[in-house]
Amino acid sequence: MPRFYARRRLSVAAAATALISSVALFNAPTASAALPTPVSAATARTYLASLTVATEDRTGYDRDLFPHWITQSGSCNTREVVLKRDGSNVQQDSSCAATSGSWYSVYDGATWTAASDLDIDHLVPLAEAWDSGADSWTTSRRQSFANDLTRPQLIAVTDNVNQAKGDQDPATWMPSRTAYRCTYVRAWVQVKYYYGLSVDSAEKSALQNHLASC
């Protein structure tokens, strides 16, 4: 059965809830998220072999250099488009804001019924992209990256999980649901390859290890 949550609250039962949640992950429902299907593991391995290995450089990074949640059509911005795409029975108001529906977070196996409990994750984080070559891009290209609905780059997930991920790459962070990790690394490599971004040595090793078991 899917796990439906109201807004999270801290309580004395937190430890018990965490234990129950971890068990439930093994019986998670089919994900409703419609992330564009990433390339195969074999293709991802080929792509990864061709990526430049370089030390990351965060100098000058500012999130505002990546204009995001731009208007996609009518009054719908990128966030609302992804919420509609990744949810089930999503209803939107006249301004395109999601007013009801359910969303299954493929990273952690939780199901939510309030859009406010979801973040739209940049699978390859904006800061990671900056570190890997986006510092030399035009603002227009950074905007395209931050709002890319064609590549497997944007997905609706539990907000706390996305915030815990932050700007980490697969060397230091992976989805807690092991069943999703192959999809995650295939998508990561595809996005980096498409945008000509580099990888650092630890990141490449982690990606190779995960892809080997896909």
mmCIF file of C-alpha atoms in Angstrom, residues 43-214:
data_model
loop_
_atom_site.group_PDB
_atom_site.id
_atom_site.type_symbol
_atom_site.label_atom_id
_atom_site.label_comp_id
_atom_site.label_asym_id
_atom_site.label_seq_id
_atom_site.Cartn_x
_atom_site.Cartn_y
_atom_site.Cartn_z
ATOM 1 C CA THR A 43 25.047 3.717 -23.092
ATOM 2 C CA ALA A 44 25.631 5.478 -19.779
ATOM 3 C CA ARG A 45 28.895 3.578 -19.335
ATOM 4 C CA THR A 46 29.983 4.685 -22.811
ATOM 5 C CA TYR A 47 29.017 8.280 -22.092
ATOM 6 C CA LEU A 48 30.798 8.236 -18.737
ATOM 7 C CA ALA A 49 34.030 7.011 -20.316
ATOM 8 C CA SER A 50 34.028 10.062 -22.585
ATOM 9 C CA LEU A 51 33.446 12.693 -19.888
ATOM 10 C CA THR A 52 36.313 14.956 -18.914
ATOM 11 C CA VAL A 53 37.654 14.354 -15.415
ATOM 12 C CA ALA A 54 38.422 17.649 -13.678
ATOM 13 C CA THR A 55 38.610 19.188 -10.231
ATOM 14 C CA GLU A 56 35.463 21.094 -9.311
ATOM 15 C CA ASP A 57 35.543 24.863 -8.856
ATOM 16 C CA ARG A 58 32.705 26.626 -6.988
ATOM 17 C CA THR A 59 34.194 30.129 -7.464
ATOM 18 C CA GLY A 60 31.512 32.682 -8.295
ATOM 19 C CA TYR A 61 28.490 30.388 -7.945
ATOM 20 C CA ASP A 62 25.121 32.033 -7.365
ATOM 21 C CA ARG A 63 21.830 30.163 -7.766
ATOM 22 C CA ASP A 64 20.311 33.259 -9.358
ATOM 23 C CA LEU A 65 22.660 32.750 -12.314
ATOM 24 C CA PHE A 66 20.358 29.836 -13.270
ATOM 25 C CA PRO A 67 16.927 31.412 -13.898
ATOM 26 C CA HIS A 68 14.501 28.658 -12.950
ATOM 27 C CA TRP A 69 10.802 27.947 -12.826
ATOM 28 C CA ILE A 70 10.223 29.995 -15.934
ATOM 29 C CA THR A 71 6.837 30.118 -17.664
ATOM 30 C CA GLN A 72 6.342 27.090 -19.892
ATOM 31 C CA SER A 73 2.870 27.804 -21.258
ATOM 32 C CA GLY A 74 -0.005 30.041 -20.219
ATOM 33 C CA SER A 75 0.339 30.585 -16.461
ATOM 34 C CA CYS A 76 2.198 27.298 -15.871
ATOM 35 C CA ASN A 77 5.806 27.495 -14.776
ATOM 36 C CA THR A 78 8.308 24.643 -14.794
ATOM 37 C CA ARG A 79 7.530 23.561 -11.233
ATOM 38 C CA GLU A 80 3.820 23.238 -11.922
ATOM 39 C CA VAL A 81 4.438 21.332 -15.165
ATOM 40 C CA VAL A 82 6.595 18.779 -13.324
ATOM 41 C CA LEU A 83 4.085 18.468 -10.475
ATOM 42 C CA LYS A 84 1.355 17.731 -13.010
ATOM 43 C CA ARG A 85 3.553 15.284 -14.917
ATOM 44 C CA ASP A 86 4.820 13.393 -11.882
ATOM 45 C CA GLY A 87 1.589 13.193 -9.896
ATOM 46 C CA SER A 88 -1.618 11.219 -10.058
ATOM 47 C CA ASN A 89 -5.040 12.853 -10.414
ATOM 48 C CA VAL A 90 -3.491 16.301 -10.119
ATOM 49 C CA GLN A 91 -5.950 19.182 -10.169
ATOM 50 C CA GLN A 92 -4.793 22.734 -10.855
ATOM 51 C CA ASP A 93 -6.418 26.105 -10.278
ATOM 52 C CA SER A 94 -6.686 28.945 -12.784
ATOM 53 C CA SER A 95 -3.133 30.043 -12.053
ATOM 54 C CA CYS A 96 -1.863 26.477 -12.697
ATOM 55 C CA ALA A 97 -1.054 25.788 -9.037
ATOM 56 C CA ALA A 98 -1.617 22.157 -8.019
ATOM 57 C CA THR A 99 -4.531 22.064 -5.560
ATOM 58 C CA SER A 100 -4.877 18.299 -5.115
ATOM 59 C CA GLY A 101 -3.414 15.004 -6.213
ATOM 60 C CA SER A 102 -0.887 12.472 -4.988
ATOM 61 C CA TRP A 103 2.822 12.192 -5.603
ATOM 62 C CA TYR A 104 5.088 9.189 -5.074
ATOM 63 C CA SER A 105 8.676 10.182 -4.329
ATOM 64 C CA VAL A 106 10.945 7.665 -6.034
ATOM 65 C CA TYR A 107 13.953 8.662 -3.934
ATOM 66 C CA ASP A 108 12.495 7.570 -0.582
ATOM 67 C CA GLY A 109 9.242 5.744 -1.303
ATOM 68 C CA ALA A 110 6.915 8.256 0.357
ATOM 69 C CA THR A 111 3.562 9.334 -1.085
ATOM 70 C CA TRP A 112 2.270 12.869 -0.498
ATOM 71 C CA THR A 113 -1.088 14.527 -1.046
ATOM 72 C CA ALA A 114 0.007 18.165 -0.703
ATOM 73 C CA ALA A 115 2.116 19.808 -3.386
ATOM 74 C CA SER A 116 3.850 21.831 -0.678
ATOM 75 C CA ASP A 117 5.541 18.625 0.488
ATOM 76 C CA LEU A 118 7.319 18.259 -2.849
ATOM 77 C CA ASP A 119 10.444 19.890 -4.212
ATOM 78 C CA ILE A 120 11.402 19.718 -7.856
ATOM 79 C CA ASP A 121 14.883 18.261 -7.767
ATOM 80 C CA HIS A 122 17.505 19.248 -10.292
ATOM 81 C CA LEU A 123 18.929 15.746 -10.591
ATOM 82 C CA VAL A 124 22.305 17.253 -11.443
ATOM 83 C CA PRO A 125 22.224 20.169 -8.991
ATOM 84 C CA LEU A 126 22.760 23.709 -10.235
ATOM 85 C CA ALA A 127 25.865 24.175 -8.066
ATOM 86 C CA GLU A 128 27.263 20.860 -9.311
ATOM 87 C CA ALA A 129 26.729 22.013 -12.892
ATOM 88 C CA TRP A 130 28.515 25.282 -12.118
ATOM 89 C CA ASP A 131 31.436 23.361 -10.655
ATOM 90 C CA SER A 132 31.559 21.166 -13.737
ATOM 91 C CA GLY A 133 31.590 23.752 -16.505
ATOM 92 C CA ALA A 134 28.385 25.787 -16.390
ATOM 93 C CA ASP A 135 30.352 28.745 -15.059
ATOM 94 C CA SER A 136 31.372 29.404 -18.660
ATOM 95 C CA TRP A 137 27.849 29.161 -20.077
ATOM 96 C CA THR A 138 25.593 31.995 -21.149
ATOM 97 C CA THR A 139 22.647 32.845 -18.916
ATOM 98 C CA SER A 140 20.362 31.480 -21.619
ATOM 99 C CA ARG A 141 22.034 28.070 -21.508
ATOM 100 C CA ARG A 142 21.927 27.997 -17.720
ATOM 101 C CA GLN A 143 18.219 28.806 -17.895
ATOM 102 C CA SER A 144 17.676 25.935 -20.325
ATOM 103 C CA PHE A 145 19.516 23.587 -17.978
ATOM 104 C CA ALA A 146 17.535 24.693 -14.938
ATOM 105 C CA ASN A 147 14.199 24.167 -16.707
ATOM 106 C CA ASP A 148 14.981 21.133 -18.879
ATOM 107 C CA LEU A 149 11.848 19.020 -19.314
ATOM 108 C CA THR A 150 13.325 16.934 -22.141
ATOM 109 C CA ARG A 151 16.318 15.335 -20.447
ATOM 110 C CA PRO A 152 15.932 13.326 -17.183
ATOM 111 C CA GLN A 153 16.897 16.345 -15.091
ATOM 112 C CA LEU A 154 13.774 17.409 -13.156
ATOM 113 C CA ILE A 155 11.686 15.251 -10.820
ATOM 114 C CA ALA A 156 9.212 15.829 -7.984
ATOM 115 C CA VAL A 157 10.464 14.319 -4.715
ATOM 116 C CA THR A 158 10.009 14.699 -0.952
ATOM 117 C CA ASP A 159 11.194 18.181 -0.039
ATOM 118 C CA ASN A 160 13.263 17.119 2.977
ATOM 119 C CA VAL A 161 15.036 14.502 0.890
ATOM 120 C CA ASN A 162 15.876 17.009 -1.810
ATOM 121 C CA GLN A 163 17.172 19.451 0.788
ATOM 122 C CA ALA A 164 19.323 16.734 2.370
ATOM 123 C CA LYS A 165 20.771 15.940 -1.051
ATOM 124 C CA GLY A 166 21.652 19.592 -1.607
ATOM 125 C CA ASP A 167 24.433 19.930 -4.173
ATOM 126 C CA GLN A 168 25.978 16.488 -3.594
ATOM 127 C CA ASP A 169 27.001 14.173 -6.406
ATOM 128 C CA PRO A 170 26.732 10.339 -6.379
ATOM 129 C CA ALA A 171 30.047 9.995 -4.541
ATOM 130 C CA THR A 172 28.384 11.313 -1.375
ATOM 131 C CA TRP A 173 24.613 10.985 -1.915
ATOM 132 C CA MET A 174 22.298 8.434 -3.503
ATOM 133 C CA PRO A 175 18.542 7.824 -3.182
ATOM 134 C CA SER A 176 17.713 5.685 -0.143
ATOM 135 C CA ARG A 177 15.598 3.423 -2.360
ATOM 136 C CA THR A 178 18.185 1.102 -3.853
ATOM 137 C CA ALA A 179 15.679 0.121 -6.560
ATOM 138 C CA TYR A 180 15.961 3.614 -8.027
ATOM 139 C CA ARG A 181 19.733 4.002 -7.982
ATOM 140 C CA CYS A 182 20.350 2.539 -11.433
ATOM 141 C CA THR A 183 17.853 4.965 -12.969
ATOM 142 C CA TYR A 184 19.415 7.807 -11.007
ATOM 143 C CA VAL A 185 22.985 7.239 -12.181
ATOM 144 C CA ARG A 186 21.917 6.614 -15.782
ATOM 145 C CA ALA A 187 20.057 9.930 -15.722
ATOM 146 C CA TRP A 188 23.001 11.708 -14.052
ATOM 147 C CA VAL A 189 25.444 10.576 -16.718
ATOM 148 C CA GLN A 190 23.049 11.391 -19.552
ATOM 149 C CA VAL A 191 22.543 14.954 -18.323
ATOM 150 C CA LYS A 192 26.263 15.531 -17.810
ATOM 151 C CA TYR A 193 27.037 14.094 -21.239
ATOM 152 C CA TYR A 194 24.369 16.131 -23.033
ATOM 153 C CA TYR A 195 25.553 19.379 -21.471
ATOM 154 C CA GLY A 196 29.264 18.630 -21.811
ATOM 155 C CA LEU A 197 29.887 18.796 -18.069
ATOM 156 C CA SER A 198 32.920 17.264 -16.388
ATOM 157 C CA VAL A 199 33.089 14.804 -13.489
ATOM 158 C CA ASP A 200 35.566 14.723 -10.629
ATOM 159 C CA SER A 201 37.486 11.526 -9.890
ATOM 160 C CA ALA A 202 35.407 10.441 -6.876
ATOM 161 C CA GLU A 203 32.186 11.112 -8.757
ATOM 162 C CA LYS A 204 33.363 9.060 -11.747
ATOM 163 C CA SER A 205 34.373 6.132 -9.548
ATOM 164 C CA ALA A 206 30.998 6.142 -7.800
ATOM 165 C CA LEU A 207 29.141 6.266 -11.108
ATOM 166 C CA GLN A 208 31.229 3.407 -12.499
ATOM 167 C CA ASN A 209 30.538 1.284 -9.422
ATOM 168 C CA HIS A 210 26.799 1.874 -9.548
ATOM 169 C CA LEU A 211 26.554 1.348 -13.307
ATOM 170 C CA ALA A 212 28.433 -1.942 -12.994
ATOM 171 C CA SER A 213 25.508 -3.378 -11.063
ATOM 172 C CA CYS A 214 22.772 -1.998 -13.349
#
